[in-house]
XYZ file of C-alpha atoms in Angstrom:
608
model
C -15.617 -12.557 -4.176
C -17.553 -11.306 -0.869
C -20.598 -9.366 -1.178
C -20.226 -5.515 -1.964
C -19.804 -4.131 1.525
C -22.838 -1.591 2.249
C -20.458 1.578 2.805
C -18.933 1.165 0.015
C -21.802 0.482 -2.489
C -23.636 4.285 -0.647
C -20.202 6.125 -1.434
C -20.240 4.403 -4.560
C -23.177 5.414 -5.894
C -23.213 8.883 -4.470
C -20.070 9.700 -6.365
C -21.993 7.977 -9.588
C -24.742 10.361 -9.162
C -23.129 13.515 -8.033
C -20.937 12.789 -11.870
C -23.617 12.104 -14.015
C -23.881 15.255 -16.073
C -19.441 15.732 -15.882
C -19.295 11.947 -16.687
C -21.941 11.533 -19.800
C -20.624 14.764 -21.407
C -16.711 13.174 -20.604
C -18.049 9.836 -22.458
C -19.780 11.684 -25.259
C -16.696 13.484 -25.714
C -14.063 10.156 -26.091
C -16.506 8.601 -28.236
C -16.623 11.406 -30.725
C -12.993 11.935 -29.940
C -12.689 8.146 -31.332
C -15.000 8.690 -34.281
C -13.128 11.924 -34.816
C -9.016 10.589 -34.726
C -7.129 10.919 -37.669
C -6.447 7.171 -38.297
C -3.173 6.819 -39.883
C -5.225 5.478 -43.286
C -6.264 8.381 -43.323
C -3.589 10.832 -42.320
C -1.980 12.687 -45.213
C 1.242 11.198 -47.003
C 3.374 13.740 -45.811
C 2.078 13.800 -42.170
C 2.480 9.902 -42.396
C 5.671 10.159 -43.931
C 6.467 12.688 -41.154
C 5.428 10.364 -38.679
C 7.237 7.729 -39.560
C 10.097 9.069 -41.036
C 12.673 8.417 -37.742
C 12.030 3.988 -37.859
C 13.990 1.322 -39.149
C 12.377 -0.356 -42.654
C 10.512 -2.896 -39.936
C 8.271 -0.322 -38.672
C 8.212 1.671 -41.679
C 6.286 -1.034 -43.213
C 4.447 -2.194 -40.812
C 3.167 1.424 -39.591
C 2.288 1.617 -43.475
C 0.307 -1.298 -43.189
C -1.954 0.709 -40.935
C -3.981 -2.588 -40.128
C -0.959 -3.593 -36.660
C -0.991 -1.453 -33.656
C 1.336 1.491 -33.419
C 2.035 2.274 -28.901
C 2.820 5.809 -28.138
C 5.718 5.635 -25.314
C 5.089 8.534 -22.858
C 8.388 8.589 -20.392
C 9.180 10.397 -17.676
C 13.099 9.437 -17.732
C 15.464 11.057 -16.502
C 18.964 9.459 -14.851
C 18.921 12.206 -11.606
C 15.532 10.012 -10.144
C 16.992 7.208 -8.727
C 13.369 5.851 -9.292
C 13.273 6.831 -13.695
C 16.884 5.969 -14.033
C 15.869 2.323 -15.016
C 13.704 3.093 -17.187
C 16.640 4.640 -20.340
C 16.606 1.093 -21.438
C 12.342 0.928 -21.463
C 11.604 1.827 -24.958
C 14.255 -0.595 -27.312
C 12.727 -3.219 -24.717
C 9.209 -2.169 -25.575
C 9.230 -2.435 -29.661
C 11.457 -5.373 -29.999
C 8.242 -6.262 -27.850
C 6.077 -4.961 -30.225
C 7.608 -6.240 -33.326
C 7.238 -9.705 -31.764
C 3.588 -8.780 -31.677
C 3.604 -7.751 -35.248
C 3.167 -3.794 -33.941
C 5.379 -0.695 -33.545
C 6.077 1.666 -30.796
C 7.266 4.955 -30.501
C 8.448 7.656 -28.368
C 5.339 9.982 -28.210
C 7.033 12.401 -25.696
C 8.540 12.745 -22.764
C 7.683 15.031 -19.899
C 9.826 16.664 -16.584
C 10.111 14.755 -14.199
C 11.626 16.010 -10.588
C 12.423 14.659 -6.878
C 11.071 15.747 -4.283
C 13.836 14.182 -2.469
C 16.382 16.789 -3.943
C 14.365 19.645 -3.895
C 12.825 19.203 -0.373
C 13.045 22.201 1.976
C 14.686 23.633 -1.498
C 13.137 26.496 -3.823
C 12.532 24.478 -6.169
C 10.376 22.364 -3.972
C 8.023 25.231 -4.626
C 7.399 23.860 -8.592
C 6.297 19.998 -7.294
C 2.809 20.175 -6.823
C 2.574 22.371 -10.094
C 4.645 20.199 -12.023
C 1.567 17.637 -11.749
C -0.977 19.958 -14.380
C 2.545 20.359 -16.805
C 2.974 16.429 -16.514
C -1.064 16.362 -17.765
C -0.906 19.028 -20.588
C 2.657 17.740 -21.804
C 1.377 14.169 -21.971
C -1.421 15.550 -24.193
C 0.978 17.159 -26.367
C 2.957 13.963 -26.684
C -0.324 11.954 -27.961
C -1.547 14.905 -30.146
C -0.343 13.306 -32.858
C -2.370 11.321 -32.977
C -0.066 8.178 -34.467
C -0.677 5.992 -31.537
C -3.748 2.931 -30.680
C -2.784 2.319 -27.529
C -0.244 4.588 -24.581
C 2.302 2.705 -22.040
C 3.070 5.068 -19.573
C 6.522 5.535 -18.023
C 6.647 6.597 -14.831
C 6.122 5.923 -11.173
C 7.493 9.057 -8.419
C 4.997 11.546 -6.348
C 3.637 13.694 -9.286
C 4.111 12.249 -12.278
C 2.470 9.164 -12.160
C -1.013 11.826 -11.493
C 0.214 13.756 -14.281
C 0.939 11.017 -16.927
C -2.714 9.656 -16.353
C -4.786 12.655 -16.153
C -3.349 13.586 -19.397
C -4.054 9.421 -20.765
C -7.764 10.577 -19.555
C -7.961 13.399 -21.132
C -6.743 10.671 -24.917
C -9.653 8.260 -22.922
C -10.386 6.451 -26.383
C -6.859 5.203 -26.295
C -5.622 1.314 -24.190
C -2.834 2.625 -21.524
C -0.958 0.863 -19.555
C 1.309 2.321 -17.012
C 5.057 0.685 -16.369
C 6.713 0.311 -13.575
C 10.962 0.106 -12.682
C 9.950 -0.958 -9.240
C 11.672 0.043 -5.720
C 15.940 -0.377 -5.203
C 16.806 -2.584 -2.856
C 16.574 -2.446 0.961
C 19.441 0.010 2.632
C 19.234 1.359 6.598
C 16.038 0.694 8.394
C 13.853 3.767 7.714
C 13.222 3.808 11.456
C 17.864 4.508 11.865
C 17.621 7.076 9.149
C 14.805 9.015 11.416
C 16.665 8.509 14.624
C 19.633 9.546 12.482
C 18.000 12.621 11.562
C 16.505 14.082 15.279
C 19.812 13.219 16.403
C 21.315 15.983 13.643
C 18.113 18.715 14.352
C 19.101 18.290 18.024
C 23.043 19.734 16.845
C 24.375 15.669 18.094
C 25.091 14.332 14.944
C 26.925 16.382 12.114
C 26.931 16.320 8.631
C 28.605 13.756 8.137
C 26.789 11.358 9.682
C 23.515 12.223 8.408
C 24.783 11.855 4.484
C 26.167 8.520 5.805
C 22.566 7.315 6.904
C 20.605 9.678 3.882
C 23.068 7.736 1.435
C 22.701 4.476 3.088
C 18.908 4.206 2.682
C 18.532 5.748 -0.786
C 21.388 3.663 -2.567
C 20.838 2.563 -6.410
C 18.932 3.050 -8.969
C 15.336 2.331 -8.152
C 12.219 4.164 -5.811
C 12.648 5.229 -2.601
C 11.410 1.620 -0.373
C 9.322 3.818 2.355
C 5.474 4.107 1.711
C 5.324 7.434 -0.127
C 3.828 9.081 -2.450
C 5.873 7.061 -5.272
C 4.787 3.910 -3.604
C 1.779 5.060 -2.925
C 1.271 5.908 -6.978
C 2.216 1.764 -7.860
C -1.122 0.263 -5.150
C -3.040 3.036 -6.391
C -2.643 2.320 -10.150
C -3.003 -1.821 -9.628
C -6.294 -1.130 -7.500
C -7.439 1.363 -11.126
C -6.598 -1.502 -13.288
C -3.854 0.029 -15.063
C -0.716 -2.087 -14.098
C -0.264 -5.299 -14.095
C -1.459 -7.333 -10.982
C 1.834 -8.104 -8.436
C 4.245 -5.929 -10.836
C 5.000 -2.568 -9.184
C 7.286 -3.774 -6.397
C 9.424 -6.190 -8.411
C 13.273 -4.506 -7.852
C 14.567 -3.637 -11.097
C 17.477 -5.966 -11.891
C 14.799 -8.953 -11.430
C 14.740 -10.707 -14.202
C 10.493 -10.962 -14.088
C 10.686 -7.256 -14.136
C 12.757 -7.201 -17.827
C 9.954 -10.321 -18.954
C 6.793 -7.694 -16.874
C 8.025 -4.832 -18.992
C 7.800 -7.428 -22.528
C 4.584 -8.450 -21.338
C 2.564 -4.762 -20.700
C 3.611 -4.284 -24.585
C 2.064 -7.131 -25.188
C -0.924 -6.797 -23.389
C -1.741 -3.235 -25.389
C -1.122 -4.179 -28.092
C -4.167 -7.178 -27.459
C -6.083 -4.175 -26.182
C -6.373 -1.565 -28.993
C -9.393 -1.042 -30.945
C -8.148 -2.394 -33.942
C -8.747 -6.167 -32.144
C -11.545 -8.073 -30.660
C -11.308 -6.744 -26.611
C -10.947 -3.065 -26.515
C -10.754 -1.035 -23.692
C -10.068 2.468 -23.896
C -8.678 4.041 -20.611
C -11.490 6.713 -20.438
C -14.072 3.562 -19.304
C -11.806 1.802 -17.561
C -11.579 4.632 -14.765
C -14.979 4.722 -13.901
C -16.333 5.392 -10.265
C -15.783 2.352 -9.661
C -12.002 1.873 -9.745
C -12.270 5.565 -8.444
C -13.392 3.712 -5.108
C -11.140 0.441 -5.954
C -7.584 3.682 -5.519
C -8.839 5.442 -2.196
C -10.135 1.907 -0.756
C -6.307 0.345 -1.555
C -4.864 3.593 -0.277
C -6.894 3.593 2.684
C -5.611 -0.123 3.762
C -2.296 0.574 2.707
C -1.862 3.273 4.945
C -0.379 5.550 1.248
C 0.139 9.191 1.448
C -2.088 12.233 2.262
C -1.239 13.750 -1.378
C -3.584 11.178 -2.807
C -6.412 13.467 -0.589
C -5.738 16.007 -3.737
C -4.412 13.813 -6.549
C -7.505 11.244 -6.144
C -9.392 13.977 -6.562
C -7.523 15.353 -9.562
C -7.708 12.131 -11.784
C -11.287 11.078 -11.027
C -12.163 15.269 -12.618
C -10.216 14.407 -15.477
C -12.904 11.562 -16.203
C -15.355 13.453 -15.423
C -16.115 12.234 -11.847
C -16.498 14.295 -9.467
C -15.572 13.126 -5.768
C -14.274 15.395 -2.463
C -13.368 14.757 1.286
C -16.023 13.744 3.078
C -15.952 10.306 0.369
C -12.535 9.475 1.052
C -13.075 10.046 5.063
C -16.539 7.860 4.554
C -14.752 5.518 2.806
C -11.447 5.889 5.970
C -14.125 5.279 8.420
C -14.603 2.121 6.771
C -12.004 0.294 5.461
C -9.749 -1.566 8.051
C -6.211 -0.489 7.807
C -4.425 -3.655 6.458
C -0.634 -2.662 6.063
C 2.596 -1.327 8.393
C 5.188 -0.163 6.388
C 6.953 2.958 6.829
C 6.413 5.192 7.749
C 3.115 3.423 9.497
C 5.784 0.944 10.510
C 8.825 -0.567 10.276
C 8.456 -2.578 7.070
C 9.244 -0.624 3.413
C 7.768 -2.103 0.290
C 10.069 -4.793 -0.471
C 9.122 -6.529 2.794
C 5.575 -5.623 2.277
C 6.199 -7.650 -1.558
C 7.861 -10.773 0.010
C 4.189 -10.848 2.753
C 2.065 -11.071 -0.251
C 1.829 -7.647 -1.605
C -0.693 -5.962 -3.387
C -2.449 -9.215 -4.916
C -2.532 -10.547 -1.458
C -3.904 -7.419 -0.364
C -6.602 -6.845 -2.305
C -7.101 -10.903 -1.831
C -8.017 -9.904 1.556
C -10.392 -5.999 0.821
C -12.271 -8.473 -2.160
C -13.397 -11.209 0.077
C -14.893 -9.013 2.930
C -16.642 -6.439 -0.166
C -14.434 -3.612 0.494
C -13.271 -3.049 -3.669
C -15.387 -3.694 -6.352
C -14.715 -6.866 -8.037
C -16.305 -6.410 -11.766
C -14.465 -3.062 -12.329
C -12.881 -3.128 -15.667
C -9.103 -3.591 -15.979
C -6.343 -3.354 -18.906
C -5.710 -7.626 -17.655
C -7.375 -9.977 -17.140
C -11.277 -10.542 -17.217
C -12.422 -8.217 -14.303
C -10.527 -6.337 -10.784
C -11.702 -9.821 -9.732
C -8.444 -11.473 -11.539
C -6.050 -9.354 -9.792
C -5.030 -11.198 -7.072
C -3.172 -12.906 -9.230
C 0.987 -12.761 -8.865
C 3.674 -12.895 -11.920
C 6.242 -15.446 -11.561
C 9.109 -16.548 -13.822
C 8.920 -20.413 -15.223
C 12.279 -22.059 -15.765
C 11.466 -21.770 -18.708
C 11.970 -18.138 -18.685
C 7.989 -17.486 -19.373
C 5.965 -15.265 -17.530
C 3.529 -17.755 -15.426
C -0.023 -16.733 -13.584
C -0.692 -17.620 -10.290
C -3.085 -17.158 -7.360
C -1.647 -14.801 -4.153
C -1.426 -16.202 -1.172
C -4.598 -16.452 0.787
C -3.348 -15.291 3.760
C -0.131 -12.533 4.374
C 3.119 -14.263 5.344
C 4.698 -11.469 7.373
C 1.435 -10.532 9.372
C 3.970 -7.924 11.197
C 3.620 -6.675 7.968
C 0.253 -7.185 5.855
C -2.488 -8.493 8.137
C -5.794 -9.631 7.086
C -9.727 -7.734 7.792
C -10.504 -10.582 10.484
C -7.501 -8.759 12.754
C -6.118 -5.943 11.112
C -4.045 -2.954 12.619
C -7.152 -1.113 12.175
C -10.353 -0.745 11.556
C -9.908 2.853 9.810
C -7.988 3.840 7.025
C -4.592 5.866 7.537
C -6.716 9.067 6.068
C -9.448 11.433 8.469
C -11.134 14.017 7.568
C -10.809 17.294 9.928
C -13.389 21.097 10.283
C -13.957 23.513 12.247
C -14.370 27.298 12.609
C -10.860 26.814 10.759
C -11.876 25.279 8.141
C -10.952 21.670 6.547
C -7.857 19.538 6.291
C -6.655 16.239 6.253
C -4.374 14.131 8.502
C -3.100 11.086 8.035
C -3.239 9.373 11.299
C -1.738 5.761 10.632
C 1.574 6.403 12.068
C 0.342 8.768 15.368
C -0.501 6.630 18.697
C -3.479 7.182 20.276
C -1.905 8.941 22.714
C -0.730 11.896 20.666
C -3.783 12.437 18.594
C -5.439 15.110 20.424
C -3.996 17.936 21.184
C -5.071 21.451 22.509
C -2.343 24.338 22.954
C -1.112 27.911 22.214
C 0.129 28.156 18.710
C 3.588 29.802 17.247
C 2.929 31.508 13.971
C 5.372 31.143 10.821
C 5.050 31.679 7.784
C 7.872 30.135 6.151
C 9.349 26.601 7.399
C 12.796 28.196 7.591
C 12.261 29.739 11.072
C 11.620 26.521 13.243
C 14.911 25.945 13.542
C 15.962 29.299 14.553
C 13.143 28.477 17.565
C 13.891 25.444 17.762
C 17.345 25.917 18.747
C 16.682 28.606 21.128
C 14.237 26.595 23.180
C 11.416 28.224 22.450
C 9.701 25.240 21.940
C 10.694 23.846 24.589
C 6.595 23.203 25.757
C 3.208 21.841 24.737
C 2.397 23.968 21.139
C 0.610 24.048 18.185
C 3.089 25.107 15.444
C 1.101 26.976 12.517
C 2.723 27.614 9.344
C 0.367 29.209 6.859
C 1.101 30.803 3.739
C 1.972 27.734 2.170
C -0.907 26.492 0.718
C -1.368 26.140 -4.040
C -2.062 29.556 -4.306
C 0.579 31.901 -2.125
C 3.630 29.046 -3.320
C 2.407 26.245 -5.418
C 2.109 24.435 -2.052
C 5.942 23.233 -1.245
C 5.958 19.773 1.266
C 6.675 20.607 4.796
C 9.219 17.791 5.555
C 11.855 20.200 6.777
C 9.951 20.260 10.490
C 9.544 17.069 10.927
C 12.462 16.225 12.654
C 12.331 19.297 14.942
C 8.338 18.247 15.698
C 9.557 14.563 16.502
C 12.350 15.919 19.209
C 10.265 17.697 20.963
C 7.211 14.961 20.694
C 10.184 12.388 21.665
C 10.914 15.134 24.875
C 7.355 14.615 26.100
C 4.977 17.823 24.690
C 2.547 17.547 23.400
C 2.962 18.886 19.828
C 0.521 19.094 16.406
C 1.142 20.954 13.183
C -1.660 22.839 11.489
C -0.745 24.185 7.777
C -2.464 24.910 4.248
C 1.480 23.833 2.997
C 0.986 20.029 2.484
C 3.176 17.051 3.501
C 3.713 13.319 1.650
C 3.073 9.662 2.594
C 6.350 9.917 4.454
C 4.854 11.674 7.058
C 4.820 10.112 10.560
C 4.366 10.540 14.246
C 3.595 14.289 14.565
C -0.161 14.582 14.498
C -0.377 17.263 11.244
C -3.239 19.065 9.986
C -2.501 19.747 6.812
C -3.886 20.788 3.223
C -6.015 23.771 5.299
C -9.309 25.170 3.117
C -9.503 27.461 2.301
C -5.718 29.094 2.357
C -4.381 31.695 3.983
C -3.826 33.266 0.635
C -7.237 33.019 -0.529
C -9.175 34.541 2.886
C -8.790 31.538 5.269
C -8.558 32.661 8.629
C -5.219 30.723 9.626
C -4.016 34.189 8.366
C -5.550 35.825 11.782
C -3.967 33.152 14.163
C -1.325 34.419 16.185
C 0.941 33.274 18.989
C -0.796 32.836 22.190
C -3.671 31.181 20.659
C -5.157 28.514 21.384
C -6.108 25.477 19.057
C -7.660 22.151 19.256
C -6.648 19.569 17.001
C -8.650 16.069 18.146
C -8.164 14.081 15.541
C -10.486 11.405 16.791
C -13.572 13.027 16.674
C -12.720 15.263 13.534
C -11.949 18.787 15.155
C -9.682 21.668 13.863
C -10.418 25.154 15.526
C -9.559 28.301 17.338
C -10.841 27.942 20.990
C -11.577 31.790 21.900
C -13.531 34.535 20.919
C -14.931 33.828 17.362
C -16.188 37.701 16.714
C -12.310 39.640 18.200
C -10.959 36.354 15.547
C -12.971 37.499 12.356
C -12.132 40.908 13.373
C -8.297 40.975 13.212
C -6.472 41.749 10.105
C -5.290 39.374 7.617
C -1.327 38.620 8.131
C 0.172 40.550 5.365
C 1.653 37.466 2.954
C 5.609 37.492 2.927
C 6.647 38.118 -0.905
C 9.370 35.586 -0.524
C 8.225 32.138 -3.293
C 7.142 34.803 -5.705
C 10.448 34.924 -8.399
C 13.710 32.476 -8.327
C 14.048 29.170 -9.187
C 11.654 29.813 -12.408
C 9.237 30.280 -9.438
C 8.340 33.637 -11.663
C 7.077 31.843 -14.917
C 3.854 29.828 -12.482
C 2.880 33.205 -11.136
C -0.135 32.330 -13.870
C -0.694 28.825 -12.836
C -0.954 29.563 -8.964
C -3.235 32.380 -9.805
C -5.854 30.005 -11.640
C -5.674 27.063 -8.715
C -8.316 25.525 -7.445
C -7.995 24.795 -3.970
C -6.615 21.467 -2.260
C -9.881 20.041 -1.730
C -10.785 20.760 -5.942
C -7.849 18.847 -6.739
C -5.343 21.739 -6.067
C -5.343 21.672 -10.246
C -5.303 24.344 -12.558
C -6.626 22.592 -15.064
C -10.011 22.017 -14.032
C -11.077 25.779 -12.760
C -14.631 26.460 -14.306
C -16.138 23.837 -11.938
């Protein structure tokens, strides 16, 4: 492995220094929780009897012995999410694997798991980001029975993995592995899906053609194959050392998938405090791991949602990171993957080209990742350059990943990267701070200076588009979409219209205090703007015709004009829509107490 890159070392060290007090307190609490936990041998007979009442005799006998590990399964299974539908059979498979180890497993609890694909552009999307912290709390409730020596987390998609991870970190003394289910087989190419969406937005094809294209794209169980937040989660989990290496993108029906699930069960049993290789999650997820996860996200062109999720995950482990850290890492780390929307390949192609293990090898050899970071498998992160295969006997065999990618159109090397920097950049100026994903934005489209068209609801863009009022250079400002205003829904409903305008030759950009996920594409989008309009941000004072400059190359986002005049304007009133209906009224207290996007958009840690 190569010597650690100087800039990676600098960023890591400043995170360590900034986090020293909070991290020390977290580790102290971890040890206190470990020391004071009510081990099964210390539980009252009534507690223990309740804990194994529903188990079979074999498992009851094992639980009575208390020397054998009992693993808590926290599952996000439901059969509406294509990515999570395969989890229906996982608990029984895990329990059988644990019995083979002389141990037991129980489903500790379930967490909610909503599908952003179903709620996209609908009222329910306003609950999506808020659900992450709910999932963290539900995970903590699941583990609060304290019957467990380790955790297996079953979750893949958008807010679900960060929530599960944050909840598990609140029980930092428990070893934890994440168990993926894999992506669906490749369907309609993503570029063709995008083309049909734009034709539909232009009125050139009907709903039948659109539904056919969407159904051919999302066609079976397994994770959606584009490189959005769900698949970014998988890369980040491996880089954090919390998932078996090379396991993320094995399809659900591949025999290797079942064998990897069994191996995850075996491994968590090996690393509990009952043995000699104890690896609590709170010590695995340290500053080095957080940097490794961020580097992997940037090198792969991953989801912008992680500019919030990584902040919140780190905070759950007593670590403080911010957008300056992510931006500085992005300026250093080369872009090595081209997966849609950053390219035409999907995650199945990425996996075939060498996948995570091959990408990590490139990054480790060039010193962009911490080889000595702790992990749940192997000696350290330096071992995560291996990939799993099945022998003819059915045994799991680990082999070294390819030293160079097998398809350099999809996965490249640090010597010949697709870009010399990662996919995310910090934008800042007199309107505030935000982020932009540039890995899919052509360089000629990365600077836009044009009059603003201001809307307070994404549904108002379509009428403007159809009436021709957008047929010009413009910066579309969509405000009152932040965490406090609406729970920060994703705004992909805007993408087909803005993409169509760009294709017509107009210079267009998006500026919003809302968010776009890893599916955001070719239109420059300044997102997650802080402070948000509902929290005193100047975006609430911008009006139609104001000149806005977005320069992704220099990192500038500015109002061009008389700042004194802008600041003297009254703030536009916040629309009343979005506070009630579809369950949204139940989350008013969450929105009221949520932090801003740069602080992780969390209502769990507002005291900081």
